[in-house]
Every structure is written in C-alpha cells, then in structure tokens.
Coordinates of C-alpha atoms and ligand atoms in Angstrom, one line a residue:
M609 CA 30.5 9.1 22.0
T610 CA 27.9 10.3 19.5
L611 CA 27.5 8.5 16.3
P612 CA 26.1 9.6 13.0
G613 CA 22.5 8.1 13.2
T614 CA 20.4 7.0 16.1
G615 CA 22.8 4.4 17.4
D616 CA 25.2 3.1 19.9
I617 CA 28.3 0.8 20.0
V618 CA 28.0 -2.5 21.8
A619 CA 31.0 -4.8 21.9
G620 CA 32.7 -2.8 19.2
M621 CA 29.8 -3.1 16.9
E622 CA 27.4 -0.3 15.8
K623 CA 23.8 -0.8 16.9
F624 CA 20.7 1.0 15.6
T625 CA 18.4 2.1 18.4
G626 CA 15.6 3.8 16.5
S627 CA 12.1 2.4 15.8
F628 CA 11.0 1.0 12.5
T629 CA 7.3 1.5 13.4
Q630 CA 7.4 5.1 14.7
Q631 CA 5.6 7.5 12.4
E632 CA 5.9 11.2 12.6
P633 CA 3.3 13.1 14.8
I634 CA 0.2 14.3 13.2
P635 CA 0.9 17.9 12.0
E636 CA -0.3 20.7 14.3
R637 CA -2.6 22.1 11.6
A638 CA -4.3 18.7 11.4
I639 CA -4.6 18.6 15.2
E640 CA -6.3 22.0 15.2
A641 CA -8.6 21.0 12.4
A642 CA -9.5 17.8 14.3
L643 CA -10.3 19.9 17.4
R644 CA -12.6 22.1 15.5
V645 CA -14.6 19.1 14.3
L646 CA -14.6 17.7 17.8
R647 CA -15.8 21.0 19.3
G648 CA -18.6 21.2 16.8
G649 CA -19.7 17.6 17.5
R650 CA -20.6 17.1 13.8
L651 CA -18.5 14.1 13.1
H652 CA -20.8 12.3 10.7
R653 CA -20.2 13.5 7.2
Y654 CA -23.9 14.3 6.6
N655 CA -24.3 16.2 9.8
T656 CA -23.8 19.7 8.5
L657 CA -25.2 23.0 9.6
G658 CA -26.8 25.3 7.0
D659 CA -24.6 25.6 4.0
E660 CA -21.6 24.1 5.8
I661 CA -19.5 21.8 3.6
A662 CA -18.4 18.6 5.4
E663 CA -14.7 17.9 5.8
A664 CA -15.2 14.6 4.1
A665 CA -16.7 16.3 1.0
L666 CA -13.8 18.8 0.9
L667 CA -11.2 16.0 1.2
E668 CA -12.8 14.2 -1.7
E669 CA -12.7 17.3 -3.8
E670 CA -9.0 17.9 -2.9
F671 CA -8.0 14.3 -3.5
A672 CA -9.8 14.3 -6.9
A673 CA -7.8 17.3 -7.8
F674 CA -4.6 15.8 -6.5
T675 CA -5.0 12.7 -8.7
G676 CA -6.7 14.4 -11.6
A677 CA -9.8 12.2 -11.2
K678 CA -13.3 13.5 -11.9
Y679 CA -14.7 11.7 -8.8
C680 CA -13.6 10.7 -5.4
L681 CA -15.2 8.9 -2.4
A682 CA -13.7 8.8 1.1
V683 CA -14.4 5.5 3.0
A684 CA -13.6 3.7 6.2
S685 CA -10.5 1.8 5.2
G686 CA -8.3 0.8 2.2
G687 CA -9.7 -2.7 2.4
Y688 CA -13.3 -1.3 2.3
A689 CA -12.3 0.7 -0.8
L690 CA -11.2 -2.4 -2.6
G691 CA -14.4 -4.3 -1.7
C692 CA -16.5 -1.4 -2.7
A693 CA -14.8 -1.0 -6.1
L694 CA -15.2 -4.7 -6.8
R695 CA -18.9 -4.6 -5.8
A696 CA -19.5 -1.5 -8.0
L697 CA -18.0 -3.4 -10.9
G698 CA -20.6 -6.1 -10.2
I699 CA -18.2 -8.8 -8.9
G700 CA -20.1 -11.5 -7.1
P701 CA -20.0 -15.1 -5.8
G702 CA -17.9 -17.5 -7.8
D703 CA -16.3 -14.8 -10.1
P704 CA -12.6 -15.3 -10.7
V705 CA -10.7 -12.1 -9.9
L706 CA -7.0 -11.9 -10.8
T707 CA -4.6 -10.3 -8.3
N708 CA -0.9 -10.3 -7.5
A709 CA 0.5 -13.4 -5.7
F710 CA 2.8 -11.0 -3.9
T711 CA 0.5 -8.6 -1.9
L712 CA -1.0 -8.3 1.6
A713 CA -4.0 -10.0 3.1
P714 CA -6.6 -7.1 2.6
V715 CA -6.3 -7.7 -1.2
P716 CA -7.3 -11.4 -1.5
G717 CA -9.6 -10.7 1.5
A718 CA -11.6 -8.1 -0.4
I719 CA -12.1 -10.6 -3.2
A720 CA -13.0 -13.5 -0.9
A721 CA -15.4 -11.3 1.1
L722 CA -17.7 -11.0 -2.0
G723 CA -17.7 -14.8 -2.4
A724 CA -15.5 -14.2 -5.5
V725 CA -12.4 -16.3 -6.1
P726 CA -8.8 -14.8 -5.8
V727 CA -6.7 -16.1 -8.7
F728 CA -3.0 -15.3 -8.1
V729 CA -0.7 -14.1 -10.9
E730 CA 3.1 -14.7 -10.6
T731 CA 5.6 -12.2 -9.5
T732 CA 8.8 -11.1 -11.2
A733 CA 12.2 -10.6 -9.5
G734 CA 11.4 -6.8 -9.9
L735 CA 8.4 -7.5 -7.5
T736 CA 5.7 -6.7 -10.1
I737 CA 3.0 -8.7 -11.7
D738 CA 4.3 -11.2 -14.4
M739 CA 2.9 -10.1 -17.7
E740 CA 3.1 -13.6 -19.4
D741 CA 1.2 -15.2 -16.5
L742 CA -1.3 -12.4 -16.5
A743 CA -2.0 -12.8 -20.2
A744 CA -2.4 -16.5 -19.7
K745 CA -4.8 -16.2 -16.9
A746 CA -6.8 -13.2 -18.3
P747 CA -9.3 -15.1 -20.4
G748 CA -12.3 -16.0 -18.2
A749 CA -11.4 -13.7 -15.3
K750 CA -13.9 -11.0 -14.3
A751 CA -11.5 -8.3 -13.2
L752 CA -7.9 -7.6 -12.3
L753 CA -7.3 -6.2 -8.8
L754 CA -3.7 -5.0 -9.4
S755 CA -1.7 -4.4 -6.2
H756 CA 1.2 -2.0 -6.5
M757 CA 2.8 -4.0 -3.7
R758 CA 5.5 -2.1 -1.7
G759 CA 5.2 0.7 -4.2
H760 CA 6.6 -1.3 -7.2
I761 CA 4.8 -0.3 -10.4
C762 CA 4.7 -2.6 -13.3
D763 CA 4.9 -1.6 -17.0
M764 CA 1.4 0.0 -17.0
D765 CA 1.3 0.3 -20.8
R766 CA 1.9 -3.4 -21.3
L767 CA -0.6 -4.2 -18.5
R768 CA -3.3 -2.0 -20.1
A769 CA -2.8 -3.7 -23.4
I770 CA -3.3 -7.1 -21.9
C771 CA -6.4 -6.0 -19.9
D772 CA -7.9 -4.2 -23.0
A773 CA -7.3 -7.3 -25.2
A774 CA -9.0 -9.5 -22.7
G775 CA -11.8 -7.0 -21.8
L776 CA -10.6 -7.2 -18.3
P777 CA -11.7 -4.3 -16.0
L778 CA -8.8 -3.0 -13.9
I779 CA -8.9 -1.8 -10.3
E780 CA -5.7 -0.5 -8.8
D781 CA -4.7 -1.1 -5.2
C782 CA -2.6 2.0 -4.4
A783 CA -2.1 1.4 -0.7
H784 CA 1.6 1.8 -1.3
T785 CA 1.6 4.2 -4.3
M786 CA -0.4 7.3 -3.1
G787 CA 1.6 10.1 -4.8
A788 CA 3.4 7.9 -7.2
A789 CA 3.0 7.8 -11.0
W790 CA 3.8 5.8 -14.1
K791 CA 5.1 7.9 -17.0
G792 CA 3.5 10.9 -15.4
V793 CA 0.0 9.4 -14.9
P794 CA -0.8 9.1 -11.2
S795 CA -1.1 5.7 -9.8
G796 CA -4.8 4.9 -9.4
R797 CA -5.6 6.6 -12.7
H798 CA -4.8 3.7 -15.1
G799 CA -8.0 1.7 -14.8
A800 CA -11.7 1.8 -13.9
M801 CA -11.1 2.7 -10.2
G802 CA -8.1 3.5 -8.0
C803 CA -8.2 2.6 -4.3
Y804 CA -6.0 4.1 -1.5
S805 CA -5.5 3.6 2.2
T806 CA -4.9 6.2 4.9
Q807 CA -4.1 3.7 7.6
T808 CA -1.2 4.7 9.9
Y809 CA 1.5 2.9 7.9
K810 CA 0.6 4.4 4.5
H811 CA 1.4 7.8 3.0
M812 CA -1.2 9.7 5.0
N813 CA -2.2 8.8 8.5
S814 CA -5.8 8.9 9.8
G815 CA -5.5 5.7 11.8
E816 CA -7.9 4.0 9.4
G817 CA -9.4 5.3 6.2
G818 CA -9.6 4.9 2.4
L819 CA -10.2 6.8 -0.8
I820 CA -11.5 5.7 -4.2
V821 CA -11.1 7.7 -7.4
S822 CA -12.7 7.2 -10.8
D823 CA -13.8 9.0 -14.0
D824 CA -16.7 6.6 -14.5
P825 CA -20.0 8.2 -13.3
D826 CA -21.9 4.9 -13.1
L827 CA -19.3 3.1 -11.1
M828 CA -18.9 6.1 -8.8
A829 CA -22.6 6.6 -8.2
K830 CA -22.8 2.9 -7.2
A831 CA -19.7 3.2 -4.9
I832 CA -21.2 6.3 -3.2
L833 CA -24.6 4.5 -2.6
L834 CA -22.8 1.4 -1.4
S835 CA -20.7 3.3 1.1
G836 CA -23.9 4.3 2.9
S837 CA -24.9 7.7 1.5
Y838 CA -28.7 7.0 2.1
M839 CA -30.3 9.6 -0.2
L840 CA -27.9 12.3 0.8
Y841 CA -25.6 11.8 -2.2
P842 CA -26.2 15.4 -3.5
R843 CA -24.0 16.6 -0.6
H844 CA -21.0 15.0 -2.3
R845 CA -19.0 17.4 -4.4
A846 CA -16.5 15.2 -6.2
A847 CA -19.5 13.1 -7.4
P848 CA -21.3 12.4 -10.7
P849 CA -24.4 14.4 -11.4
A850 CA -27.8 13.3 -10.0
E851 CA -28.8 11.5 -13.2
A852 CA -26.0 8.9 -12.6
F853 CA -27.8 7.9 -9.4
E854 CA -31.3 7.6 -10.9
A855 CA -30.8 4.1 -12.4
V856 CA -29.1 2.6 -9.3
R857 CA -30.5 4.4 -6.2
Y858 CA -33.2 1.8 -5.5
V859 CA -31.2 -1.3 -6.2
T860 CA -27.8 -0.6 -4.7
P861 CA -27.4 -2.1 -1.2
N862 CA -26.1 0.0 1.6
V863 CA -22.8 -1.5 2.9
S864 CA -21.9 1.3 5.3
G865 CA -18.3 2.2 5.2
R866 CA -18.2 6.0 5.2
M867 CA -15.3 8.2 6.3
D868 CA -16.1 10.6 9.1
N869 CA -15.3 14.3 9.3
L870 CA -12.7 13.8 12.0
R871 CA -10.5 11.6 9.8
A872 CA -11.1 13.8 6.8
A873 CA -10.0 16.9 8.9
I874 CA -6.8 15.1 9.9
L875 CA -6.1 14.2 6.3
R876 CA -6.6 17.5 4.5
P877 CA -3.5 19.2 5.8
Q878 CA -1.5 16.0 5.2
L879 CA -2.6 15.9 1.6
A880 CA -1.4 19.5 1.1
D881 CA 2.0 18.3 2.3
L882 CA 2.1 15.0 0.6
Q883 CA 4.4 15.8 -2.3
R884 CA 7.1 17.1 0.1
Q885 CA 6.8 14.0 2.3
C886 CA 7.2 11.8 -0.8
A887 CA 10.4 13.5 -1.7
R888 CA 11.7 12.9 1.9
W889 CA 10.9 9.2 1.6
N890 CA 12.7 8.9 -1.7
A891 CA 15.8 10.6 -0.2
L892 CA 15.9 8.0 2.5
Y893 CA 15.4 5.3 -0.1
R894 CA 18.2 6.5 -2.3
G895 CA 20.4 6.7 0.7
M896 CA 19.7 3.0 1.6
E897 CA 20.2 2.0 -2.0
A898 CA 23.6 3.7 -2.2
G899 CA 24.6 2.2 1.2
L900 CA 23.7 -1.4 0.0
R901 CA 24.8 -1.2 -3.6
G902 CA 27.6 -3.6 -4.4
T903 CA 27.1 -5.9 -1.4
H904 CA 28.1 -9.4 -2.5
G905 CA 25.2 -11.8 -2.1
L906 CA 22.5 -9.1 -1.9
S907 CA 20.5 -7.8 -5.0
L908 CA 18.8 -4.5 -5.1
I909 CA 15.5 -4.1 -7.0
E910 CA 16.3 -1.7 -9.9
R911 CA 13.6 0.8 -10.4
P912 CA 12.2 1.2 -14.0
E913 CA 12.6 4.5 -15.8
G914 CA 8.8 5.1 -16.2
E915 CA 8.2 4.8 -12.5
D916 CA 7.9 7.8 -10.2
F917 CA 7.8 5.9 -7.0
V918 CA 7.2 6.8 -3.4
A919 CA 9.4 4.6 -1.3
S920 CA 8.0 4.3 2.2
S921 CA 9.7 0.9 2.5
F922 CA 12.8 -0.8 1.1
Q923 CA 13.1 -4.3 -0.4
F924 CA 16.2 -6.4 -1.4
L925 CA 16.8 -10.0 -2.4
L926 CA 19.1 -12.6 -1.0
P927 CA 18.8 -14.7 -4.1
D928 CA 18.7 -18.4 -3.6
W929 CA 20.1 -18.2 0.0
P930 CA 19.3 -21.3 2.0
A931 CA 16.4 -20.6 4.5
G932 CA 18.7 -21.3 7.5
Q933 CA 21.2 -18.6 6.3
V934 CA 18.4 -16.1 5.8
R935 CA 17.2 -16.8 9.4
A936 CA 20.8 -16.3 10.7
F937 CA 21.0 -13.0 8.9
L938 CA 17.7 -11.8 10.2
A939 CA 18.6 -12.7 13.8
R940 CA 22.0 -11.0 13.5
A941 CA 20.4 -7.8 12.0
A942 CA 17.7 -7.9 14.8
A943 CA 20.4 -8.2 17.5
R944 CA 21.8 -4.9 16.1
G945 CA 18.5 -3.2 16.2
V946 CA 17.5 -3.6 12.5
E947 CA 14.0 -5.0 12.2
L948 CA 13.5 -6.8 8.9
K949 CA 10.6 -8.8 7.5
W950 CA 11.0 -11.9 5.4
F951 CA 8.3 -12.8 3.0
G952 CA 9.8 -16.3 2.7
A953 CA 9.0 -17.4 6.3
A954 CA 6.8 -20.5 6.5
E955 CA 4.5 -18.9 9.1
P956 CA 2.8 -15.6 8.6
Q957 CA 4.1 -12.9 11.1
G958 CA 2.7 -9.5 12.0
F959 CA 1.5 -7.8 8.8
T960 CA 3.5 -10.2 6.6
S961 CA 2.0 -13.3 5.0
R962 CA 2.1 -15.0 1.7
H963 CA -0.4 -16.7 -0.7
D964 CA -0.3 -20.1 0.9
S965 CA -1.5 -18.7 4.2
W966 CA -4.6 -17.2 2.7
R967 CA -6.6 -20.4 2.9
Y968 CA -9.9 -18.7 2.0
A969 CA -8.5 -18.8 -1.6
P970 CA -8.0 -22.1 -3.4
A971 CA -4.4 -23.4 -3.1
Q972 CA -2.4 -22.4 -6.2
S973 CA 0.9 -23.4 -7.6
L974 CA 3.2 -20.3 -8.0
P975 CA 6.7 -21.6 -8.2
Q976 CA 8.2 -18.3 -9.5
T977 CA 6.7 -16.2 -6.8
D978 CA 7.7 -18.7 -4.1
R979 CA 11.3 -18.5 -5.3
V980 CA 11.3 -14.7 -5.3
L981 CA 9.6 -14.5 -1.8
A982 CA 12.1 -17.1 -0.4
G983 CA 14.8 -14.4 -0.7
L984 CA 12.8 -11.3 -0.2
I985 CA 13.6 -9.0 2.7
D986 CA 11.5 -6.0 3.5
M987 CA 12.0 -3.0 5.8
R988 CA 10.0 0.1 6.6
L989 CA 11.5 3.6 6.1
P990 CA 9.5 5.8 8.4
L991 CA 10.0 9.6 8.1
T992 CA 11.3 9.6 11.7
F993 CA 14.6 8.2 10.2
S994 CA 17.4 10.6 9.3
E995 CA 19.7 10.0 6.3
A996 CA 22.4 9.2 8.9
D997 CA 20.1 6.5 10.3
V998 CA 19.7 5.0 6.9
A999 CA 23.5 5.0 6.3
L1000 CA 24.0 3.3 9.7
I1001 CA 21.4 0.6 8.9
A1002 CA 23.0 0.0 5.5
R1003 CA 26.4 -0.5 7.2
I1004 CA 25.0 -3.0 9.6
L1005 CA 23.3 -5.0 6.8
R1006 CA 26.4 -5.1 4.7
Q1007 CA 28.4 -6.4 7.6
E1008 CA 25.9 -9.1 8.5
V1009 CA 25.4 -10.3 4.9
A1010 CA 29.2 -10.7 4.7
T1011 CA 29.5 -12.4 8.1
V1012 CA 26.8 -15.0 7.2
L1013 CA 28.1 -15.6 3.8
Q1014 CA 31.7 -16.1 5.1
S1015 CA 30.7 -18.4 8.0
G1016 CA 27.8 -20.2 6.2
E1017 CA 26.0 -19.9 9.5
E1018 CA 22.5 -21.4 9.5
L1019 CA 19.7 -21.0 12.0
A1020 CA 16.8 -23.5 12.4
A1021 CA 13.2 -22.4 12.1
A1022 CA 11.5 -21.7 15.4
P1023 CA 8.7 -24.3 16.0
A1024 CA 5.4 -23.0 14.6
A1025 CA 3.1 -21.5 17.2
D1026 CA -0.4 -22.9 17.3
Ligands
LIG2600 C1 -2.7 -1.6 3.9 C2 -3.0 -2.2 2.6 C3 -4.3 -2.2 2.0 C4 -5.5 -1.6 2.7 O1 -5.5 -1.9 4.0 P1 -6.4 -1.2 5.2 O2 -5.6 -1.6 6.4 O3 -7.7 -1.8 5.1 O4 -6.5 0.3 5.0 C5 -4.5 -2.8 0.8 N1 -3.5 -3.3 0.1 C6 -2.2 -3.4 0.6 C7 -1.1 -3.9 -0.2 C8 -2.0 -2.8 1.9 O5 -0.7 -2.9 2.4

C-alpha cells in the first residue's frame, strides 16, 4: 500500500523511511558553472585572465546586494568567518567575549582560537539569548558574538540597546539565519559584522564556505587582508576603497582562509534561488508545527512577530521530563525512522554538544540554559522532505509522546564511550 509521505507500515505502525541528512542535489546551473571553472583551471580567486572577474568577487558583490551590505568577503568556512571578524575587531588573548550558551562548537571555538575567553550568556525558553543575563555580563566584555542558534532571532532592538549602552561591538553568527530578518532588517546587518556559513547543512551548500558582510570600511579592509589577499585586494569588488587599506596593509597578518572560485561558482546560482528555498523550508516548518500543536506534554517554540525566520530545522520542548523518559521517547521515535537530537544528553553526539563539553572555555554555571536544554529536541528539515513526510513525522511524534507519558517508560543512559 502507498502511504502519504515516505513511509511504510510495520506491525500496524507507520514508519518514516526518508533521510534527515539528505540535502537536495546541487542545481544543474551550478554544476555547469563549476565545470566551467574546472575546465579553465583558474580555481584560485586571484588567478584571472585579462579583465576577467573571478567568481569569488562576483559572489561577494551579489551577496552584498542580497543583504544590503556595502562590503562582503567570501572565506573558507563559517568558523573562519567568525574568527576573522573577531580578529578584525582586535580581539586577542585574554579578552572576554560574550556568546550564547546555546550554540554549536564553532562559535566558542572561534573565540578560544584567538586565546580569548568565551563567556556564556543564558538562554530563554524561546531559545534566544537572555537579555537580563546579557545586560549583567556586558560590562567588561570586549564583544558579543551573537549566535542566532537554529534560526531563532532575539529581540534585536533590545539587544542593540544593551550593546550600545555597554559600548559592546556586535558580531552576528548567521549560520542558521541566512535569508532571515528581524523587522525587515536582514540577519547579519544589525552589528559591526555578520558571518554566514555555506557548509552543506546550511542554507546554501558549497561543502565548506563562509561569508562576512559589513558597512565598516576599516573592519572590512582588515578582514580582507587577514583572509590572505596579499596585495591583490584591489581585485575585490564588494570592498572598501584603497585608502581603507593604507593604514593596515603592512601590519595585518595573513591568516589564509580565502574562498576559491569553484565554491563561489556553485554558490552564485543557489543565491539567486535562496528566497524560494527559504519559502519551501518555512512551508515544511509550518506543517510540522500544525502537526504537533496541542500535543499534551510537548511545547512548541512560538515565533515572535518581528522575526522573518528561515526554518531549516525544527525544535520543540519536553519541559521538565525526566531524562529517562526523554531517552525512551528518542528510542521509540528512532525505531520508527525519526531521527532526533537531544541537547540535554550528557555526552556530546554528532554535531550536537553543549557548553559543559567545551572544556577549552572556563566552566560556567548556567542553570537556566541547562534546564531548557534538558528538554530540548531538535530535528532537521531538509528540502528533500515533502509536506506529507512532515505530516507523517508529526503523527509519529505525537503518538510516541503519548505512549511514553501514559506508560511512564524510562530508558537508562548508555554507558559513556571513552
Ligand atoms: C555551522 C555553524 C557555524 C559555522 O560552521 P562551519 O562548519 O565552520 O561553516 C557557526 N555557527 C553555528 C551555530 C553553526 O551551526
């Protein structure tokens, strides 16, 4: 029998048989553009012929236009973009840098890589940065590296007011908010610099890659030099004028992390299509939300009005569930083909980890974040899912939440691997 959604029926129960990690293929136009670059052999962004304009320089121009930024720089990864932005701001050894306690490892990693000290700010039940804790920790900090983790955007007006009052420069980590906005202002355009990732699981896919945007000519001149431009920076198009480089060109170290023309060529057609893709993600998200709404024991994350999100993943809370019941629920969902991530697990797994496993940062007490993460469940919504798939997954989750709540079933933690 055929079912709505990619599924099958086993022992009278629906089972999802799709993959949570399968992205769409790279569009044909991008493949053709990649082949042109490969046939030319000029993969390095400064290897141009005559008045040829490199794919990397064109991508920067197009991404600057997409975000409304004056300047843009394409780099090797999202993590590199974060480190480069911090370095351009002058962050160095021993500097305290605030960031979200709920984020992923590249964020505290970028801070720690500079010898700076990640200082974590608490998380709300809406999965955004806690404003009171931010205001309390702002004095003395050198910068805020704000992570729009899983695409949840905080009240940017309030956040800006806190940063401005404390003289705190803001860098946005937009790995999950490329294409999103707060009250119409694109994510990445609220502070000194915005950083994006084009790694496979983000909103555009070049395997690895990153982008930085800014309106500040001095910061961007430094970032371009840092990325390894040698003295070829005049070949950048979404770049500040030559004067901006004069003061810094002899004193800015080269920390090579350029993007190459092959990745840029793959990204340009994806950028042209990004808005349409974002709308498709949001349709899947709204389907999941509708499918799960009203499930006893499960809380949805309500999205604030000012937020134009791009939901390439879905989060919900099992508030104050005992860990054993969460584990039983995850095992039951997995047995029916639904792959979930739990940010409350004691041991880091796959891409998922939490602040106490980042031991390159000083240990910090974050009771509010710990309580939220203990019940936080996360799943990807790849564009290879159909709306029927999402409805099927939601039915499975509803049933398994009810089963575990009724039976009170608990599962012990697997022993930690070492
Ligand atoms: C993916 C990601 C980044 C950047 O990671 P790269 O893999 O280096 O591109 C930064 N922040 C968050 C929250 C991420 O998920």
